[in-house]
Short mmCIF file of C-alpha atoms in Angstrom, two decimals:
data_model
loop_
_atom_site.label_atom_id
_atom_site.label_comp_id
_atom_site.label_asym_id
_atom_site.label_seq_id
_atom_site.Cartn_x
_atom_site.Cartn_y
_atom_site.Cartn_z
CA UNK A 940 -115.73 -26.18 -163.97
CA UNK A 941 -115.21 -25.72 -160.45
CA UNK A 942 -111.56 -27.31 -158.96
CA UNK A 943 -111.22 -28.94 -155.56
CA UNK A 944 -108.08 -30.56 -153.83
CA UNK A 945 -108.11 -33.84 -151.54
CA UNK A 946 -106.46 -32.90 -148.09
CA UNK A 947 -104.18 -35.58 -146.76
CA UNK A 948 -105.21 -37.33 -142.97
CA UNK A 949 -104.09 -40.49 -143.60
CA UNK A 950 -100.27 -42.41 -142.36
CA UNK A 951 -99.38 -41.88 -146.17
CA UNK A 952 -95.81 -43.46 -147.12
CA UNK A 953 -94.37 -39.26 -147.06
CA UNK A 954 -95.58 -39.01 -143.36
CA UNK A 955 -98.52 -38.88 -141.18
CA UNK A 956 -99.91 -34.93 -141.06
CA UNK A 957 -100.79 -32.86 -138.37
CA UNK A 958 -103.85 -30.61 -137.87
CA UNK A 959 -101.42 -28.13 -138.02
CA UNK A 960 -100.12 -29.14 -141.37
CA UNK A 961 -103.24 -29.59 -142.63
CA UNK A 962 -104.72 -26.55 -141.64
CA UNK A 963 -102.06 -25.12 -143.61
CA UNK A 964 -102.57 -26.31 -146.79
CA UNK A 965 -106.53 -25.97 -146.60
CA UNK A 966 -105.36 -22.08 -146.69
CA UNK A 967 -103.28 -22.24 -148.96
CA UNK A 968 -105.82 -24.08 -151.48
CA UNK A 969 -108.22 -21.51 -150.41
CA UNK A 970 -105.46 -18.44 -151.05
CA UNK A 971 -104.53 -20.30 -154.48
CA UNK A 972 -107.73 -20.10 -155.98
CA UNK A 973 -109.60 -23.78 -155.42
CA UNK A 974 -112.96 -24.01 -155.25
CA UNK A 975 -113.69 -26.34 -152.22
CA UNK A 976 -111.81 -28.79 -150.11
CA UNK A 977 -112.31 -32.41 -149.13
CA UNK A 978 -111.84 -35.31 -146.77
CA UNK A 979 -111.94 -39.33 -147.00
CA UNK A 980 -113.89 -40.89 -144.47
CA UNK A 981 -111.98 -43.68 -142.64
CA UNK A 982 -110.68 -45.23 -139.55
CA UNK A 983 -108.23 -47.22 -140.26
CA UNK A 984 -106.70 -49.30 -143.29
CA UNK A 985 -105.54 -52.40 -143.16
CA UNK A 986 -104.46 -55.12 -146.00
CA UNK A 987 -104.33 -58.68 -145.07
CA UNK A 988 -101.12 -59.59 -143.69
CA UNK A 989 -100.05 -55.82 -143.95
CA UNK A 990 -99.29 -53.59 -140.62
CA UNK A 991 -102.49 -50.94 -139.60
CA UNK A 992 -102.50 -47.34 -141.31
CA UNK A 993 -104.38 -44.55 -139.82
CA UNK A 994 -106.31 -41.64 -140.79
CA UNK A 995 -107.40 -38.81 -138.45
CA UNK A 996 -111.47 -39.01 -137.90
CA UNK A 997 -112.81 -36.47 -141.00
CA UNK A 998 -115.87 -34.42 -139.61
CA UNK A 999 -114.19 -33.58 -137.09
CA UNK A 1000 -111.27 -32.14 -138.88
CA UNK A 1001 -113.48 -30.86 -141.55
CA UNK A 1002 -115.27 -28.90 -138.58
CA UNK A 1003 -112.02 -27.17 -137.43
CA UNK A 1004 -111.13 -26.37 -141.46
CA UNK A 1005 -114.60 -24.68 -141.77
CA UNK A 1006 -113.49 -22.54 -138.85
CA UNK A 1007 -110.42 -21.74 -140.52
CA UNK A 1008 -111.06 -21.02 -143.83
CA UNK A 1009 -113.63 -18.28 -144.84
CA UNK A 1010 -114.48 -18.79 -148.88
CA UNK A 1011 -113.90 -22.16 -150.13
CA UNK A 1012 -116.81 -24.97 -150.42
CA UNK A 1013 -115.97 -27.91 -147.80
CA UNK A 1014 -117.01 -31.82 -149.01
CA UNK A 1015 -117.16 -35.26 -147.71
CA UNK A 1016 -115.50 -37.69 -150.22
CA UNK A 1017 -117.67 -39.25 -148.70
CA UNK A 1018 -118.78 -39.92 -145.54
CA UNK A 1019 -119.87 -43.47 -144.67
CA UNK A 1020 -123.47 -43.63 -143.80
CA UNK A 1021 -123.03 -47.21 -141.78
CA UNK A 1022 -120.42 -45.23 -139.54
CA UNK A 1023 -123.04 -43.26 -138.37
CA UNK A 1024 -126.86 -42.81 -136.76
CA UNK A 1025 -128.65 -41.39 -140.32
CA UNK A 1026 -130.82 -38.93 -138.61
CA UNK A 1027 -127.83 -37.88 -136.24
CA UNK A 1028 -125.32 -37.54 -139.22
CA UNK A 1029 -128.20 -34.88 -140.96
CA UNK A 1030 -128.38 -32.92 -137.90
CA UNK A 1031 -124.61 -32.60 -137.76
CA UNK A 1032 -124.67 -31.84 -141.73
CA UNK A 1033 -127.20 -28.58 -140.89
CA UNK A 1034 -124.92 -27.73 -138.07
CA UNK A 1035 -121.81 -27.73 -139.69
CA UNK A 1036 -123.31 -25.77 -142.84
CA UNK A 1037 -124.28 -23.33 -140.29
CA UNK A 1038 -120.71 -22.97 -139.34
CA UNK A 1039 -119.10 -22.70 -142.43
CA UNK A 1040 -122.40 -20.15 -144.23
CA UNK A 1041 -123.18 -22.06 -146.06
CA UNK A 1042 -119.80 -23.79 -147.74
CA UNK A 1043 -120.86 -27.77 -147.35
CA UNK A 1044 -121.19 -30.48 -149.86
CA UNK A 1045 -122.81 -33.94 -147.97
CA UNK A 1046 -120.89 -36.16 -149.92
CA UNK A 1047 -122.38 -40.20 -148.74
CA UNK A 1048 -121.73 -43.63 -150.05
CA UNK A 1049 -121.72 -47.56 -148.52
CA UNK A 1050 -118.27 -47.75 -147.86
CA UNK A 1051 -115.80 -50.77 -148.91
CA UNK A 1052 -112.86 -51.44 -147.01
CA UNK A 1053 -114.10 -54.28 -144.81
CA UNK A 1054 -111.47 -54.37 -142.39
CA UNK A 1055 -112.50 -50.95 -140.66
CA UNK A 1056 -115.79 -52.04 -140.60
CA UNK A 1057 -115.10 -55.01 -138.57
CA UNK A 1058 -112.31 -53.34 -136.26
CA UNK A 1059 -114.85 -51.04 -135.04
CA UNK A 1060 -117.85 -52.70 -134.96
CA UNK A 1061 -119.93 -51.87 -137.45
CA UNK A 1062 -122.03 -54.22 -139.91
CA UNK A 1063 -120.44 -54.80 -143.45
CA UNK A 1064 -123.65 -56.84 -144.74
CA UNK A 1065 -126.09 -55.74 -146.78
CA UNK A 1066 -123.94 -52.53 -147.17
CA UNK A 1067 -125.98 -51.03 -150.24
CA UNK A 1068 -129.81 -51.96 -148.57
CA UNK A 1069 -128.65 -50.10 -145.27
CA UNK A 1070 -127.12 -47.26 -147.28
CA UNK A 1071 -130.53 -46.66 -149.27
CA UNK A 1072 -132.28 -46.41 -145.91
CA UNK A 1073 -129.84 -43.93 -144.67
CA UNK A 1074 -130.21 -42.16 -147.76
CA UNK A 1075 -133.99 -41.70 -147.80
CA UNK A 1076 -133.66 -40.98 -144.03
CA UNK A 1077 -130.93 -37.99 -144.80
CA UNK A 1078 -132.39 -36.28 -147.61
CA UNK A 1079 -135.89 -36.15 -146.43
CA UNK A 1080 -134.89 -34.55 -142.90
CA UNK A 1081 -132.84 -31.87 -144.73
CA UNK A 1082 -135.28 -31.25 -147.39
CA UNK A 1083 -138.34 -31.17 -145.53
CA UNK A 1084 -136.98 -30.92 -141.73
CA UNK A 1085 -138.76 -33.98 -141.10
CA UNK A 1086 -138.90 -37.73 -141.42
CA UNK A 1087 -140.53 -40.90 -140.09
CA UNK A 1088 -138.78 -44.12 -141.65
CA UNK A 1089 -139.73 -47.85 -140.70
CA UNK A 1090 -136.87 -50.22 -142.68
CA UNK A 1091 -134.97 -52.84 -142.12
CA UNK A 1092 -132.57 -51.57 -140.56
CA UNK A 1093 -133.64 -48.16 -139.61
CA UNK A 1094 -136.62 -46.88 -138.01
CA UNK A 1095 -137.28 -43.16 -137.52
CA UNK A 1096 -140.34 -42.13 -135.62
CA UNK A 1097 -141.37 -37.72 -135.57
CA UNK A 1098 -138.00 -37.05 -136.43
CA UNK A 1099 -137.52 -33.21 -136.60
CA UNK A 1100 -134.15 -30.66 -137.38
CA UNK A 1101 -134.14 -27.64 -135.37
CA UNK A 1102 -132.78 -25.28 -135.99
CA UNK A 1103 -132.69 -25.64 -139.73
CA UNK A 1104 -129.46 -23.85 -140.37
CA UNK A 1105 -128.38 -21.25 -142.64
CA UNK A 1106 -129.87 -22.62 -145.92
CA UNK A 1107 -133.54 -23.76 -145.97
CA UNK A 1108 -133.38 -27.17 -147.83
CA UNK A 1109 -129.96 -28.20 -146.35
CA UNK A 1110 -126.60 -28.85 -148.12
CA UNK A 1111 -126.34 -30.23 -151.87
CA UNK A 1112 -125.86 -34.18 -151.00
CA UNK A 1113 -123.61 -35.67 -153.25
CA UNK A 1114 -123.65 -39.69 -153.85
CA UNK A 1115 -120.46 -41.81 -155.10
CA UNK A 1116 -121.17 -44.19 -156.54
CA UNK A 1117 -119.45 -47.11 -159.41
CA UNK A 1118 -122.24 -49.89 -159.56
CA UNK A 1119 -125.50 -49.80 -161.07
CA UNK A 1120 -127.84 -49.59 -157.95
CA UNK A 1121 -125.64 -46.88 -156.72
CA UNK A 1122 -125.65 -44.91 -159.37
CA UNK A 1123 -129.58 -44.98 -159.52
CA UNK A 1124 -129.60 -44.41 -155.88
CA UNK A 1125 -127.45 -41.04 -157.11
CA UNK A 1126 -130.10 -40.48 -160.32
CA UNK A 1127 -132.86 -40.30 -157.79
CA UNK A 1128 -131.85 -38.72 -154.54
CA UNK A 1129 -128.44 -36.71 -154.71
CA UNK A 1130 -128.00 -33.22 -156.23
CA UNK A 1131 -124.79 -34.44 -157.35
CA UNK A 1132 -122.77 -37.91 -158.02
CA UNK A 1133 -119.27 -38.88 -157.74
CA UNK A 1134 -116.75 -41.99 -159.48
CA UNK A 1135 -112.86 -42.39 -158.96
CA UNK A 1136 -110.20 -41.97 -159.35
CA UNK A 1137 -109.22 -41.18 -162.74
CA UNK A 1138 -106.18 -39.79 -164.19
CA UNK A 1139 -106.79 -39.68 -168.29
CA UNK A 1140 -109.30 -37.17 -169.13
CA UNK A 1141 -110.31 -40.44 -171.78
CA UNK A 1142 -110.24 -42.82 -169.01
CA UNK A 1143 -113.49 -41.12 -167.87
CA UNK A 1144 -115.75 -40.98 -170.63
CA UNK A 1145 -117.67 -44.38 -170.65
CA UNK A 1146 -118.45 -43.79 -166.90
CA UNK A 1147 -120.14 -40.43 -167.63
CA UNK A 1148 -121.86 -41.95 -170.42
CA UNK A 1149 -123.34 -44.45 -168.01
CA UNK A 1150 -124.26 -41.95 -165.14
CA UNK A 1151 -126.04 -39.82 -168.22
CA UNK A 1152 -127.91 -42.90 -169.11
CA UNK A 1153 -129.07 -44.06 -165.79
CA UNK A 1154 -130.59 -40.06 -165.42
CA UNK A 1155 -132.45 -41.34 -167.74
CA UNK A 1156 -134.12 -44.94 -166.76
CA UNK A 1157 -134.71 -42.91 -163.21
CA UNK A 1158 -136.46 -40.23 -165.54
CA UNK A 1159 -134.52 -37.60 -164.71
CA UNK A 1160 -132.81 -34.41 -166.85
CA UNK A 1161 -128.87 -35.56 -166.64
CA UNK A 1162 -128.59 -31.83 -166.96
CA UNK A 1163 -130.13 -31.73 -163.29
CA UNK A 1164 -127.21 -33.88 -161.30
CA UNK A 1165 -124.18 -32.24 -161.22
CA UNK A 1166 -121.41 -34.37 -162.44
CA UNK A 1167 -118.06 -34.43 -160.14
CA UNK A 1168 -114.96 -36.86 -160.86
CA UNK A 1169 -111.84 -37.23 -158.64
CA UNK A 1170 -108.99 -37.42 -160.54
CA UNK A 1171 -104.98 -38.69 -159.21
CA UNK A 1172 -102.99 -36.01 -159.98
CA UNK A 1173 -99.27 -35.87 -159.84
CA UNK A 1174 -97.21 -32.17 -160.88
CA UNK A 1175 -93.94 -32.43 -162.42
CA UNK A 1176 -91.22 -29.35 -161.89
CA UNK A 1177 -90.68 -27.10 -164.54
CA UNK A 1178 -87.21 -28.05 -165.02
CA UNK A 1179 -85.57 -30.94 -163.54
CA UNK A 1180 -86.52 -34.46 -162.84
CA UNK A 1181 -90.33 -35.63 -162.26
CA UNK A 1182 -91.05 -34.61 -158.50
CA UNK A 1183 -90.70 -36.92 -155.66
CA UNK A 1184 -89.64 -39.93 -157.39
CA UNK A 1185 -89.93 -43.28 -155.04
CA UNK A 1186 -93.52 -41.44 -153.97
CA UNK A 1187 -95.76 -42.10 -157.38
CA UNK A 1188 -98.83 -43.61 -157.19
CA UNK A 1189 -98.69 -47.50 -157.72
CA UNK A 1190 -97.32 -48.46 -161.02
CA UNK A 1191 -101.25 -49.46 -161.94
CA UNK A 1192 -102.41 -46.00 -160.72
CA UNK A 1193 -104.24 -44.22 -163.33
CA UNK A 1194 -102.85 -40.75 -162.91
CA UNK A 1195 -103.11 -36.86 -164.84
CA UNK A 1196 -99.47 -36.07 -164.72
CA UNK A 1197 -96.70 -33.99 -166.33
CA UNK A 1198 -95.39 -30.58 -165.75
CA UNK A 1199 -98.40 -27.78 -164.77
CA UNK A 1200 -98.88 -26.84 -168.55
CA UNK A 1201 -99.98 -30.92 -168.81
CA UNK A 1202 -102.01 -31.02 -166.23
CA UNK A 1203 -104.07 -27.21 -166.97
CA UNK A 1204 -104.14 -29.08 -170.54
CA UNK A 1205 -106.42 -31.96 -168.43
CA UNK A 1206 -108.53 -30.25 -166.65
CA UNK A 1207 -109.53 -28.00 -169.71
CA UNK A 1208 -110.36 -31.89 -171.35
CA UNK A 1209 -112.63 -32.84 -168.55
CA UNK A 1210 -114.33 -29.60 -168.46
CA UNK A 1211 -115.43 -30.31 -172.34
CA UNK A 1212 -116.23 -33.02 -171.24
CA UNK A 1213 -119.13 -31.60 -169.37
CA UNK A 1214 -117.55 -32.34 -165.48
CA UNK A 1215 -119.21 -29.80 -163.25
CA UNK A 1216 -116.36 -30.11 -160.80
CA UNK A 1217 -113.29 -32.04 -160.55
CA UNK A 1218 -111.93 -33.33 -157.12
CA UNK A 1219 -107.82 -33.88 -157.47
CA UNK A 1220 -105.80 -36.12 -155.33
CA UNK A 1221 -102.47 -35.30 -155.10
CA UNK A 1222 -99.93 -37.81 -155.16
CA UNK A 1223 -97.70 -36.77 -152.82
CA UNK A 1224 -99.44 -34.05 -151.37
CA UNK A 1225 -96.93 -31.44 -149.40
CA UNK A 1226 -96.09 -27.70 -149.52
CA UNK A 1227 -94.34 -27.89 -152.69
CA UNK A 1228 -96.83 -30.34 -154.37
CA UNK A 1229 -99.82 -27.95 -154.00
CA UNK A 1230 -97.99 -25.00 -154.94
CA UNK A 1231 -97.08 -26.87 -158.62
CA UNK A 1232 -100.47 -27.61 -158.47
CA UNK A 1233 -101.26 -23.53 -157.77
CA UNK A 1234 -99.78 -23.08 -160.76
CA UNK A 1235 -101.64 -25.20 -163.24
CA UNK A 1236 -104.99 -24.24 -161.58
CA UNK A 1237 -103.50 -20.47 -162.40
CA UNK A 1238 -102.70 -21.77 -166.21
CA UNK A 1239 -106.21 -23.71 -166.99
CA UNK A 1240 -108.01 -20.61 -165.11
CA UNK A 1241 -106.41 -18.40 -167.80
CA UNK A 1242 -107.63 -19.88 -171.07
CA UNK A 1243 -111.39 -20.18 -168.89
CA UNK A 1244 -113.11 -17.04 -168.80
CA UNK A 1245 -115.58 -17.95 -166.25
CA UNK A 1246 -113.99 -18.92 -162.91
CA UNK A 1247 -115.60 -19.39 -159.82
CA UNK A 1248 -112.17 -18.81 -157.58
CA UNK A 1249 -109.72 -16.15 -156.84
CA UNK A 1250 -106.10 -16.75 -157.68
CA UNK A 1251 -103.79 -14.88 -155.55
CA UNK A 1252 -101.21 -16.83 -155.47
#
C-alpha cells in the first residue's frame, strides 16, 4: 500500500504557511519515504457568520513542488472541475506531468463548499451534471488526445492536446466521490476513486464495500479501480503528553491517533483491507508532526516487505 501526506495551504488555526514552509516539508515527505504528495483545491472558506480563511491557489503550488521534488507521485485531492475550463484544465494536467516525468495523479470531483463558489463567481447548480460533462470532456482528451463534446453546459468542438506529454494516455485520473452517482461516475471513468476522511481503519469498511459493489452494477472488475482513502491522522510523542494539545481535530473528528507504533498498527489494518493507497491528513501538520509521522511510516514499512518508497530518514 502506497502512503501519501496532505500538505498544508490553508489559514489553519497553527498558522498560515509559506511556499517556503511548504516546500520544506514536501522534501522532507519525499526524503522520509512517502509515496506521493497532495493538495486541496480551494479559494477561500467561509462559515456563515464566521470571518474568511484562505488557502494558497493549489496547481500552482503543486507546479513549483513538482519542480522541487524529484521522486515522489504529486495528486490533486481534488481539483474542482467547475473552477476551471475542462479542456484547458487537461492540457495543464499533460503539461504538468511533463514537468514532474511523469509523477501526477488528476485527482477531480464537484466541489461543496458553496460559499467559494459564489465569492468568485462560479455556478454552484447542477454541480454533479456539469461535473460529468467535465469528466467525459477530461478523460477523452487525455486518453485519446482528442474530443468534441456538445452538453449542457459544455461544448467542445476539434479539440486536440499537443504535445501529448511524457506518458501517452495521460495521468491516472482519480474521482472522489461519497454519493451514489459519484461513485458510478468513478466505476466508469477514473483509474482510481477517493472517500474521506477517516480515522478508524473500521470506520472505512462499509464505504469500500459500496465502491466494490457499484464496480459492479457499472460492470466493471473492482480489482481494476484502484482504491485510495484519506485518513485524519494525529501522532502522539513517544513519551510525554499527546502532541499539540488545544490543536486536535474537532471533538467529532474521526481521527487514527496514538503514539507512531498506533498509527503503523493502522495503516497495516487498511492495507488488509485491500486500500491501494492511503492519503493522511495531519492534524497539526508542522516540522515535528511529520517527522512523528516519519517514524510510523518507518515502523509499518518494516513489518511490509514490499514498499514502494525509500526511507532515509
Amino acid at each position: 500500500m502506497k502512503v501519501g501526506l496532505v500538505l498544508p495551504l490553508a489559514e489553519y488555526p497553527w498558522g498560515q504557511p509559506s511556499y517556503g514552509e511548504i516546500r520544506e516539508l514536501a522534501l522532507r515527505a519525499e526524503d522520509s519515504g512517502f509515496d506521493s504528495l497532495w493538495v486541496f483545491d480551494h479559494l477561500l472558506f467561509r462559515e456563515a457568520g464566521g470571518p474568511t480563511e484562505g488557502i494558497w491557489e493549489s496547481w500552482t503550488v503543486l507546479t513549483a513542488i513538482a519542480e522541487a521534488t524529484d521522486r515522489i507521485e504529486l495528486g490533486t485531492l481534488v481539483l474542482c472541475t467547475a473552477f476551471r475550463n475542462p479542456a484547458v484544465l487537461a492540457k495543464m494536467a499533460v503539461t504538468l506531468d511533463e514537468v514532474s516525468r511523469g509523477r501526477l495523479v488528476l485527482g477531480l470531483g464537484s466541489g461543496w463548499h458553496a460559499p467559494e463558489f459564489e465569492a468568485f463567481g462560479i455556478p454552484f447548480d447542477h454541480r454533479v451534471d456539469r461535473f460529468e460533462e467535465a469528466l467525459q470532456i477530461i478523460v477523452a482528451l487525455l486518453r485519446t488526445g482528442r474530443a468534441d463534446f456538445a452538453g449542457r453546459h459544455h461544448r467542445l468542438h476539434d479539440g486536440e492536446l499537443r504535445p501529448r506529454g511524457v506518458r501517452p494516455g495521460g495521468p491516472p485520473v482519480l474521482v472522489g466521490a461519497h454519493g451514489p452517482r459519484m461513485t458510478a461516475l468513478a466505476a466508469r471513468y477514473a483509474d482510481l476513486w477517493n472517500a474521506c476522511w477517516f480515522g478508524s481503519p473500521e470506520g472505512s469498511v462499509g464505504t469500500l464495500d459500496r465502491v466494490r459493489e457499484t464496480c459492479l452494477r457499472e460492470r466493471r472488475d473492482p480489482k481494476a479501480l484502484g482504491i485510495t482513502l484519506g485518513v485524519n491522522v494525529r501522532v502522539d510523542p513517544e513519551e510525554g503528553p499527546p502532541a499539540d494539545p488545544g490543536q486536535e481535530a474537532p471533538p467529532d473528528a474521526d481521527i487514527l491517533t496514538g503514539s507512531p507504533q498506533d498509527v503503523a498498527h493502522g495503516l497495516r489494518a487498511y492495507a488488509a483491507l485491500g486500500v491501494d493507497h492511503l492519503i493522511l491528513n495531519l492534524n497539526p501538520h508542522h516540522r515535528d508532526a511529520q517527522r512523528r509521522l516519519a517514524a510510523a511510516l518507518r515502523l509499518y514499512r518494516a513489518a511490509s516487505p514490499s514498499t514502494t518508497g525509500e526511507v532515509n530518514a
